[in-house]
Amino acid sequence: MQVYRFEADALNALIATLRERGYKVIAPTPMDGAVVLGEITDAGQLPRGYCDEQEKGVYRLKKTDRDAFFDFNVGPRSPKRYLFPTNHVLWRSRQENGRLEIYSESDDEKPFAFLGIRPCEMKAVAVQDRVLSKGPFADRIYSNRRQKALFIPVDCTRAGKTCFCTSMGGGPEATEGYHLALTEVIDENRHFFLARPGEENSVNLLECMQAVPATAEEIKQGRDLIEKTAACMGREVNTAGVAEMLAEYRDHPHWEEIGKRCMNCTNCTMVCPTCFCFEVEDHNDLTGQNTERTRQWDSCFNLSFTYQHGGSVRHTNKARYRQWLTHKFSAWHDQFGESGCVGCGRCITWCPVGIDVTEEIQMFQEKTS
Amino acid sequence: MTKPSLAVWKFASCDGCQLSILDCEDELLAIAGAVDIANFPEASREVKPGPYTVSLVEGSITTPHDRERIQEVRAQSGVLVAIGACATAGGIQALRNFSDVKGFTDAVYASPQYISTLETSTAISDHVKVDFELHGCPIDKYQLIRVLTDLLQGRTPLLPSESVCLDCKRAGVVCVMVTKGEPCLGPVTHTGCNALCPSYNRACFGCFGPKNTPNTTALADRCTENLGLEDEQMIRLFRTFNAGAPAFRTESERYENQNH
């Protein structure tokens, strides 16, 4: 398909057009020392001139001397937050004159346009699709929001120190599920975006930005940046045999060692763009007449997650960490035919004590070889 | 049918948790509609005799007199709910548990012989059977309403005892420990405050006390090895409003005794 080019300052026109078409534009924006996803109304809210430094348990937002809009890697929030809301009322009921009325809650959220999310996040959406909307029991809220959403990812032209997407079958270039994929190119003389329409009908989005067909040289500039990024991933996982290894060594003493460091605080599962666990609770008011059933994000690191009559199944840190890691890298294959990890590195950066999945997997590989 | 009765009791405390009940404002009429507020001296001079369906107990046990009084409260109460850090862990005044109380009374009072106090400040559950504990300094009023609602419906109250991080991330708050290197007790602290302090860009200081299965040692190791905290700072980190809670006490003693 034809690749287009538009000038960097045309981003505002794109945002305005998306808003005119009824979308809520969700894009990266700086907040409280990090680049997070949030609703924006203007290109001025993008993290222009910012980059981040990430390491295990460490994230620092920094100013750069460049004017690039997308010079950073993923922050703590992902599209999951919008497509699979953290807290949602499923239904309400009211008891009146001995009758019980049940009201289903409609989801009247506007459609989302995700601008500037990353290729690993696109891949994570595809992973969640298989879990939440392509199985025999499609999730109504997720499927509805997902179907209405528009995706305009920006390729990565910089790899973070906790990134390892190339190990997980992905890469810094968006390859699936997008409506329009962008590559930001900036040098001493020029600042422009390359645009690849994902579908015929998304070509019309280019009009508002006065996009023109890109030259071969411009396309090469973008390609070089992506290739350079793919070659400098901060982390690496050798996935060969990992699924089988984790399934086989369930009683390996190294789990105990990780359990001593893990705080079962849930951060890794909350920031993970593919984790989908939730809990359902019923509440009523003091009169006992009005009840609502809500659903909120839950985590396999919580004691209550496996609570059954008599106690919790996974009561040790070791058991809970093992559940999470083996599900991501092993059992997910059995359940959904692929890995549950896209290599975004969030669980490494946002673990308050800096537990690194890539290191732990390597440790198992060394100890069991 | 007579309404269930509610009593509110005060032991060694600042009254802040009782104020949280009055702070319910919008919900106060609903509470008064659902229960007969029979004994709540901070709110009303009218005190009806027990027994009471539900007792909310604020404060810790710090005197011989209170040690006896809590037995009387227990005897008059159907369900006894301990509310706040004082009632659930001994409160800030449990700092006395690590010190010489007689030294304090001699230094502070002109006539210390009139002071009748215990060597320790302890939780209500150290003295009587407690049916439910509501954490926080002060408690969260919405949690209180949930507990009352559940009790009135005849259900066991169900409140999360997981980490503050869970609610911090649900709320979309950016982690202050990871972005600023601040020592945050969130990963080992009982949730219930809707991540109040991190929402204002400040580290959690653990006012809800330890969560279930807290790994305080892993957090403390991170603070000393990577965030540059000294032993004295570690002791102070774990010794605030829940200094007497077993997990926090053990961790602070590990540093005090140089046993780490």
XYZ file of C-alpha atoms in Angstrom:
629
model
C 0.000 0.000 0.000
C 1.058 3.582 -0.684
C 3.059 5.285 2.073
C 2.233 8.945 2.728
C 4.041 11.796 4.378
C 2.730 14.792 6.320
C 4.425 17.602 8.242
C 4.710 17.273 12.036
C 2.595 20.340 12.783
C -0.357 18.706 11.011
C -0.969 16.451 14.030
C -3.326 19.033 15.440
C -5.524 18.779 12.367
C -5.640 15.006 12.841
C -6.699 15.356 16.478
C -9.348 17.927 15.564
C -10.708 15.699 12.804
C -10.919 12.675 15.083
C -12.797 14.742 17.630
C -15.152 16.087 14.977
C -15.901 12.512 13.996
C -16.995 11.787 17.560
C -13.879 10.089 18.911
C -12.326 10.548 22.323
C -8.637 10.876 21.496
C -6.488 8.784 23.851
C -2.802 9.567 23.524
C 0.400 9.724 25.527
C 0.707 12.805 27.708
C 3.069 13.755 30.538
C 1.592 13.465 34.032
C 3.221 13.309 37.476
C 6.638 12.317 36.199
C 5.627 9.791 33.557
C 4.173 9.608 30.069
C 0.714 8.094 30.500
C -2.235 7.543 28.222
C -5.011 10.052 28.714
C -7.595 12.001 26.758
C -6.111 14.880 24.797
C -7.761 17.641 22.810
C -4.693 19.284 21.337
C -1.239 18.245 20.056
C 0.231 20.549 22.710
C -0.685 17.891 25.281
C 1.568 15.300 23.660
C 4.918 14.700 25.428
C 6.888 16.718 22.901
C 10.547 17.055 23.887
C 10.333 14.362 26.568
C 12.013 11.001 26.823
C 12.129 8.418 29.562
C 14.832 6.347 31.191
C 13.619 2.962 32.372
C 15.323 0.260 34.378
C 14.021 -2.411 36.701
C 11.940 -0.636 39.319
C 12.955 2.773 37.959
C 11.304 5.280 35.613
C 12.551 8.828 35.079
C 10.997 11.377 32.727
C 13.532 13.711 31.091
C 13.576 16.681 28.747
C 15.458 16.231 25.510
C 16.975 18.766 23.139
C 14.835 17.380 20.319
C 11.372 18.458 19.326
C 10.070 14.950 18.702
C 6.537 14.092 19.818
C 7.150 10.375 20.351
C 10.647 9.989 21.768
C 9.692 7.792 24.712
C 8.713 4.182 25.398
C 5.577 2.805 27.015
C 4.366 4.180 30.356
C 2.333 2.486 33.082
C -1.048 2.740 31.334
C -2.038 0.783 28.245
C -5.145 0.645 26.022
C -6.430 -2.092 28.357
C -7.504 0.672 30.721
C -9.950 1.996 28.113
C -11.134 -1.187 26.395
C -11.423 -3.169 29.626
C -12.274 -0.523 32.235
C -10.833 -0.835 35.729
C -14.244 -0.557 37.338
C -17.597 -0.990 35.656
C -21.194 -1.364 36.842
C -22.678 -4.459 35.188
C -26.238 -4.040 36.382
C -28.368 -2.435 39.064
C -31.476 -3.651 40.757
C -34.194 -2.043 42.800
C -36.675 -3.656 45.135
C -40.022 -1.924 45.251
C -43.392 -3.099 46.564
C -42.104 -6.632 46.808
C -40.929 -6.628 43.200
C -37.330 -6.812 42.053
C -36.473 -4.792 38.954
C -33.149 -5.379 37.254
C -31.593 -2.767 35.012
C -28.814 -3.658 32.638
C -26.200 -0.904 32.444
C -25.515 0.402 28.964
C -21.981 1.475 28.109
C -22.381 4.950 26.669
C -18.651 5.674 26.410
C -17.694 7.496 23.199
C -15.562 5.537 20.729
C -11.820 5.817 21.415
C -9.192 6.881 18.904
C -5.830 5.651 20.183
C -3.146 7.962 18.856
C 0.550 7.313 19.462
C 0.262 3.937 21.120
C 3.075 1.501 20.376
C 3.340 -1.631 18.224
C 3.654 -3.792 21.371
C 0.379 -2.281 22.569
C -1.284 -3.149 19.258
C -0.053 -6.693 19.750
C -1.405 -6.702 23.311
C -4.827 -5.633 22.032
C -4.726 -8.590 19.620
C -3.838 -10.890 22.549
C -6.742 -9.536 24.600
C -9.035 -9.927 21.575
C -8.428 -13.647 21.625
C -9.213 -13.807 25.338
C -12.102 -11.383 25.628
C -13.909 -11.272 22.301
C -12.997 -14.256 20.158
C -13.774 -17.101 22.541
C -17.149 -18.764 23.049
C -18.116 -16.130 25.636
C -17.334 -12.690 24.270
C -17.146 -9.908 26.836
C -19.838 -7.406 25.955
C -18.085 -4.285 27.254
C -14.691 -5.091 25.760
C -16.048 -6.252 22.398
C -18.217 -3.193 21.984
C -15.457 -0.720 22.837
C -12.907 -2.631 20.794
C -15.074 -2.743 17.706
C -15.710 1.002 17.760
C -12.082 1.970 18.433
C -9.691 3.530 15.947
C -5.961 2.792 16.150
C -3.225 5.154 15.026
C -0.011 3.678 16.481
C 3.399 5.302 16.113
C 6.357 3.025 15.407
C 9.168 3.034 17.969
C 12.269 4.909 16.881
C 13.917 4.388 20.235
C 14.103 1.209 22.346
C 13.883 1.353 26.126
C 16.186 -0.496 28.481
C 13.338 -2.767 29.618
C 12.004 -3.407 26.086
C 12.144 -6.892 24.545
C 9.358 -6.925 21.941
C 11.604 -8.491 19.294
C 12.081 -11.536 21.554
C 8.318 -12.024 21.752
C 7.648 -12.073 18.014
C 6.933 -8.355 17.731
C 9.024 -5.381 16.776
C 9.180 -1.602 16.699
C 6.975 -1.437 13.593
C 3.176 -1.754 13.791
C 2.108 -4.638 11.584
C -1.461 -5.521 12.502
C -4.820 -4.144 13.487
C -4.158 -0.467 12.788
C -6.116 2.064 10.778
C -3.138 4.319 10.234
C 0.443 3.577 11.325
C 2.861 6.467 11.698
C 6.645 6.777 11.804
C 8.084 10.008 13.169
C 11.177 11.295 11.381
C 13.146 14.227 12.760
C 16.577 15.564 11.828
C 18.317 18.943 11.680
C 16.295 20.072 8.698
C 12.980 18.294 8.752
C 10.278 16.928 11.049
C 7.607 14.813 9.390
C 5.533 11.664 9.757
C 5.256 8.730 7.395
C 1.773 7.210 7.311
C 0.680 3.719 6.252
C -3.093 3.343 5.931
C -4.221 -0.020 7.290
C -7.524 -0.046 5.483
C -8.805 1.614 2.330
C -11.278 3.720 4.245
C -8.647 5.171 6.557
C -6.965 6.933 3.629
C -9.489 9.735 4.079
C -7.933 10.533 7.463
C -4.888 11.731 5.566
C -6.735 14.541 3.817
C -6.986 16.732 6.891
C -3.210 16.627 7.245
C -2.593 17.404 3.583
C -0.572 14.213 3.311
C 1.222 13.515 0.061
C 2.822 10.321 -1.241
C 6.222 9.872 0.434
C 9.396 9.724 -1.628
C 11.576 6.611 -1.661
C 14.200 8.502 0.320
C 11.702 9.506 3.032
C 10.453 5.927 3.312
C 14.048 4.744 3.669
C 14.652 7.263 6.459
C 11.758 5.769 8.412
C 12.835 2.201 7.692
C 16.375 2.898 8.905
C 15.059 4.260 12.202
C 12.881 1.190 12.796
C 15.699 -1.204 11.946
C 18.094 0.636 14.213
C 15.545 0.436 17.047
C 14.986 -3.293 16.548
C 18.723 -3.782 16.964
C 18.999 -2.021 20.345
C 16.440 -3.727 22.590
C 17.339 -3.262 26.248
C 16.379 -6.824 27.184
C 16.230 -10.197 25.512
C 14.516 -13.523 26.154
C 15.400 -16.747 24.456
C 11.882 -18.169 24.216
C 12.922 -21.523 22.777
C 11.587 -24.191 25.100
C 10.484 -21.698 27.785
C 6.861 -22.892 27.847
C 7.924 -26.506 28.356
C 10.631 -25.599 30.879
C 8.291 -23.603 33.139
C 5.646 -26.331 33.012
C 8.206 -28.977 33.897
C 10.052 -27.219 36.723
C 7.102 -26.260 38.907
C 8.912 -27.444 42.008
C 12.270 -25.871 41.234
C 13.838 -24.176 44.323
C 14.300 -20.943 42.357
C 10.570 -20.185 42.771
C 11.179 -19.953 46.493
C 14.002 -17.508 45.903
C 11.768 -15.218 43.778
C 9.030 -15.534 46.412
C 11.363 -13.917 48.944
C 11.698 -10.825 46.750
C 8.107 -10.604 45.456
C 5.761 -8.426 47.542
C 2.571 -9.750 45.876
C 1.672 -6.077 45.444
C -0.060 -6.664 42.042
C 1.781 -3.907 40.146
C 3.054 -6.202 37.375
C -0.428 -7.517 36.623
C -2.033 -4.093 36.753
C 0.423 -2.578 34.234
C 0.537 -5.684 32.027
C -1.348 -4.873 28.814
C -2.637 -8.449 28.450
C -3.591 -9.412 32.048
C -7.366 -9.590 32.088
C -8.404 -10.939 35.505
C -11.291 -9.315 37.282
C -13.526 -9.745 40.302
C -17.248 -9.206 40.577
C -18.866 -7.714 43.672
C -22.402 -6.909 44.737
C -23.154 -3.899 46.884
C -26.375 -2.543 48.240
C -27.257 0.671 49.999
C -28.252 1.000 53.655
C -31.953 0.568 52.872
C -31.242 -2.780 51.207
C -33.434 -1.768 48.263
C -30.826 -0.708 45.731
C -28.134 -3.094 44.615
C -25.411 -2.923 42.007
C -23.053 -5.495 40.637
C -19.636 -4.131 39.718
C -16.624 -5.603 38.047
C -13.069 -4.450 38.735
C -9.542 -5.439 37.819
C -8.192 -8.186 40.004
C -4.828 -9.911 40.182
C -3.582 -13.470 40.638
C -1.189 -12.004 43.239
C -4.112 -11.365 45.592
C -4.837 -13.828 48.343
C -8.566 -13.427 47.700
C -8.104 -14.402 44.045
C -8.063 -18.118 44.860
C -10.152 -17.967 48.014
C -12.459 -20.924 48.368
C -14.181 -22.448 51.348
C -11.490 -22.894 53.967
C -8.828 -20.617 52.521
C -6.806 -19.543 49.524
C -5.247 -22.032 47.159
C -2.148 -19.945 46.462
C -1.237 -18.579 49.853
C 2.536 -18.220 49.368
C 4.388 -15.568 47.364
C 6.143 -18.348 45.545
C 2.897 -19.928 44.371
C 1.458 -16.635 43.199
C 4.542 -15.533 41.287
C 4.803 -18.982 39.708
C 1.171 -18.802 38.622
C 1.688 -15.459 36.936
C 4.959 -16.239 35.154
C 3.914 -19.701 34.001
C 0.572 -18.385 32.770
C 2.213 -15.647 30.693
C 4.958 -17.758 29.157
C 3.585 -21.285 29.259
C -0.099 -21.972 30.008
C -1.209 -19.081 27.762
C 0.050 -21.135 24.793
C -2.182 -24.035 25.863
C -5.181 -21.783 26.380
C -4.914 -19.292 23.549
C -2.270 -20.645 21.185
C 0.303 -17.904 21.760
C 2.360 -16.230 24.467
C 0.668 -13.873 26.915
C 3.735 -11.605 26.868
C 4.402 -8.966 24.208
C 7.747 -7.805 25.624
C 6.676 -4.267 26.562
C 8.784 -4.404 29.751
C 6.181 -2.728 31.979
C 6.315 -5.450 34.643
C 10.078 -4.896 34.924
C 9.948 -1.094 35.175
C 6.923 -0.871 37.478
C 7.878 -3.615 39.925
C 8.689 -1.541 43.043
C 11.486 -3.962 43.958
C 12.681 -4.463 40.383
C 11.997 -8.128 39.688
C 12.887 -8.714 36.037
C 11.021 -11.479 34.139
C 13.794 -11.725 31.559
C 16.392 -12.326 34.285
C 14.222 -14.865 36.083
C 13.573 -16.839 32.904
C 17.273 -16.797 32.121
C 17.987 -17.973 35.659
C 15.664 -20.946 35.170
C 17.308 -21.701 31.838
C 20.750 -21.708 33.442
C 19.707 -23.720 36.472
C 17.841 -26.374 34.503
C 20.178 -26.796 31.543
C -39.618 -4.636 64.200
C -37.201 -2.623 66.318
C -34.244 -1.145 64.567
C -30.792 -2.555 65.286
C -28.925 -0.372 67.753
C -25.506 1.171 67.298
C -23.037 2.199 69.995
C -19.766 4.051 69.490
C -17.036 3.721 72.132
C -13.854 5.658 72.683
C -10.606 4.433 74.206
C -7.125 6.020 73.785
C -7.539 7.901 70.519
C -7.850 11.309 68.875
C -11.590 10.998 68.009
C -10.784 11.253 64.307
C -12.468 7.968 63.435
C -15.630 8.960 65.310
C -15.546 12.194 63.338
C -15.434 10.088 60.158
C -18.874 8.791 61.134
C -20.204 12.341 61.483
C -18.343 13.195 58.280
C -20.683 10.831 56.424
C -22.940 13.902 55.977
C -24.909 12.847 52.873
C -25.294 9.320 54.210
C -25.873 10.245 57.854
C -29.657 10.378 57.525
C -29.639 6.969 55.866
C -27.548 5.591 58.723
C -29.889 7.128 61.288
C -32.773 5.630 59.322
C -31.257 2.160 59.313
C -30.034 1.978 62.902
C -30.947 3.425 66.262
C -27.894 5.442 67.290
C -28.220 4.453 70.930
C -24.897 5.393 72.432
C -22.648 7.903 70.677
C -21.639 10.622 73.168
C -19.652 12.544 70.562
C -22.877 13.017 68.565
C -25.641 13.046 71.180
C -26.125 13.387 74.950
C -28.908 10.825 74.789
C -27.440 7.505 75.858
C -29.702 4.469 75.815
C -28.785 1.381 77.820
C -27.362 -1.732 76.139
C -27.137 -4.352 74.876
C -26.314 -3.030 71.404
C -26.553 -4.809 68.081
C -23.344 -3.288 66.754
C -20.535 -1.555 68.647
C -17.883 0.499 66.915
C -14.804 0.738 69.113
C -12.256 3.490 68.579
C -8.946 3.708 70.425
C -6.376 1.457 72.041
C -5.987 0.016 75.521
C -3.463 2.053 77.515
C -4.753 2.079 81.114
C -5.828 -0.542 83.675
C -9.280 1.085 83.733
C -9.707 0.749 79.955
C -8.559 -2.854 80.140
C -11.593 -3.549 82.296
C -13.978 -1.244 80.426
C -13.417 -3.055 77.098
C -14.664 -6.257 78.736
C -17.905 -4.455 79.653
C -18.251 -3.138 76.100
C -17.752 -6.629 74.715
C -20.375 -8.062 77.058
C -22.958 -5.506 75.850
C -22.226 -5.865 72.122
C -23.620 -8.268 69.562
C -21.070 -7.462 66.881
C -17.924 -5.609 67.887
C -16.073 -3.715 65.161
C -12.675 -2.187 65.997
C -12.226 1.013 63.981
C -8.976 2.762 63.130
C -5.252 2.259 63.640
C -5.506 2.703 67.425
C -8.134 0.010 67.877
C -6.569 -2.382 65.368
C -2.845 -1.906 66.095
C -2.407 0.343 69.149
C -2.085 3.581 67.147
C 0.707 6.151 67.213
C 0.728 5.812 70.993
C 2.072 2.274 70.583
C 5.443 3.965 70.148
C 5.512 3.666 73.934
C 5.848 -0.100 73.477
C 9.416 0.482 72.328
C 10.290 2.908 75.165
C 10.397 3.462 78.908
C 6.910 4.690 79.848
C 7.899 5.529 83.412
C 10.656 7.762 82.064
C 8.046 9.667 80.017
C 5.620 10.173 82.900
C 8.434 11.331 85.190
C 9.627 13.809 82.576
C 6.204 15.158 81.566
C 4.094 15.273 84.732
C 4.786 17.337 87.843
C 3.158 14.658 90.030
C 3.660 11.376 88.165
C 2.363 9.370 91.107
C -1.205 10.248 89.974
C -0.719 8.712 86.523
C -2.101 5.241 86.164
C -1.073 3.836 82.828
C 0.077 0.608 81.211
C 3.522 -0.030 79.769
C 1.951 -0.679 76.371
C -0.724 0.542 73.974
C -2.465 -2.457 72.467
C -5.176 -3.324 69.965
C -8.708 -4.204 71.067
C -8.235 -7.731 69.718
C -5.451 -8.269 72.276
C -8.114 -8.050 74.976
C -11.475 -9.234 73.656
C -12.879 -11.078 70.658
C -13.233 -8.634 67.758
C -15.686 -9.538 65.005
C -14.352 -7.209 62.368
C -11.502 -4.724 61.979
C -11.760 -1.540 59.967
C -8.322 -0.090 59.297
C -6.943 3.396 58.723
C -5.878 6.591 60.422
C -8.553 7.699 60.152
C -10.907 5.066 58.733
C -12.484 5.590 55.328
C -16.113 6.610 55.710
C -17.218 4.668 52.634
C -15.681 1.498 54.066
C -17.518 2.182 57.299
C -20.828 2.504 55.468
C -20.128 -0.726 53.601
C -19.397 -2.563 56.833
C -22.573 -1.242 58.483
C -24.586 -2.141 55.382
C -23.199 -5.669 55.279
C -23.782 -6.187 59.008
C -27.351 -4.911 58.726
C -27.982 -7.345 55.859
C -26.606 -10.162 57.957
C -23.540 -10.661 55.742
C -19.943 -10.965 56.818
C -18.386 -7.644 55.745
C -16.104 -8.154 52.781
C -13.388 -5.574 52.416
C -10.195 -5.980 50.400
C -7.082 -6.672 52.456
C -4.754 -6.396 49.457
C -2.107 -3.758 48.736
C -2.593 -0.020 48.211
C -0.879 -0.570 44.821
C -3.953 -2.423 43.593
C -6.143 0.658 44.011
C -3.325 3.002 42.987
C -3.038 1.293 39.621
C -6.806 0.948 39.199
C -7.052 4.704 39.744
C -4.306 5.332 37.186
C -1.989 7.010 39.680
C 1.694 7.137 38.694
C 3.935 5.186 41.113
C 5.933 7.575 43.328
C 8.407 4.853 44.293
C 9.322 3.997 40.700
C 9.289 7.560 39.289
C 10.749 9.440 42.245
C 12.546 6.805 44.267
C 10.468 7.632 47.337
C 10.114 4.952 50.019
C 6.426 4.073 49.706
C 4.718 1.623 52.040
C 1.932 1.019 49.503
C 3.140 -2.449 48.450
C 2.839 -3.764 52.019
C -0.105 -1.662 53.196
C -3.763 -2.631 53.468
C -5.855 -0.831 50.858
C -9.040 1.079 51.635
C -8.064 4.729 51.211
C -8.373 4.760 47.397
C -4.627 5.441 47.263
C -5.129 8.860 48.826
C -1.491 9.915 49.363
C -0.072 8.638 46.046
C -2.968 10.461 44.335
C -1.399 13.636 45.725
C 2.054 12.580 44.554
C 3.183 11.520 47.977
C 4.426 8.137 49.194
C 2.077 5.976 51.293
C 2.989 6.042 54.963
C 1.043 2.956 55.849
C -1.763 4.415 57.938
C -3.993 1.412 57.112
C -1.401 -0.981 58.525
C -0.058 -4.170 56.974
C -1.950 -5.889 54.149
C -2.455 -9.630 54.157
C 0.817 -11.554 53.517
C 3.015 -8.418 53.578
C 6.619 -8.851 52.453
C 8.059 -5.969 54.461
C 11.576 -7.384 54.227
C 11.626 -7.212 50.416
C 10.421 -3.595 50.557
C 12.915 -2.659 53.270
C 15.785 -4.256 51.344
C 14.858 -2.180 48.273
C 14.745 1.009 50.393
C 18.187 0.463 51.897
C 19.956 -1.107 48.923
C 18.565 1.050 46.110
C 16.864 4.133 47.548
C 19.612 5.081 49.983
C 17.724 4.883 53.277
C 19.687 4.467 56.504
C 18.744 2.074 59.311
C 17.348 4.908 61.460
C 15.057 5.969 58.594
C 13.839 2.400 58.184
C 12.843 2.259 61.840
C 10.915 5.511 61.460
C 9.281 4.346 58.216
C 7.644 1.380 59.946
C 7.002 3.171 63.243
C 4.134 5.563 62.726
C 0.420 4.935 63.215
C 0.705 1.174 62.965
C 4.024 0.720 64.760
C 2.433 -1.985 66.908
C 1.037 -4.043 64.014
C 3.049 -7.292 64.082
C 4.497 -7.100 60.543
C 5.580 -3.470 60.895
C 6.879 -4.008 64.419
C 8.976 -7.000 63.373
C 10.500 -5.082 60.470
C 11.379 -2.017 62.569
C 12.912 -4.267 65.239
C 14.987 -6.000 62.589
C 16.630 -2.635 61.914
C 16.771 -1.565 65.543
C 18.548 -4.789 66.473
C 20.800 -4.589 63.401
C 19.491 -7.993 62.463
C 19.303 -7.591 58.694
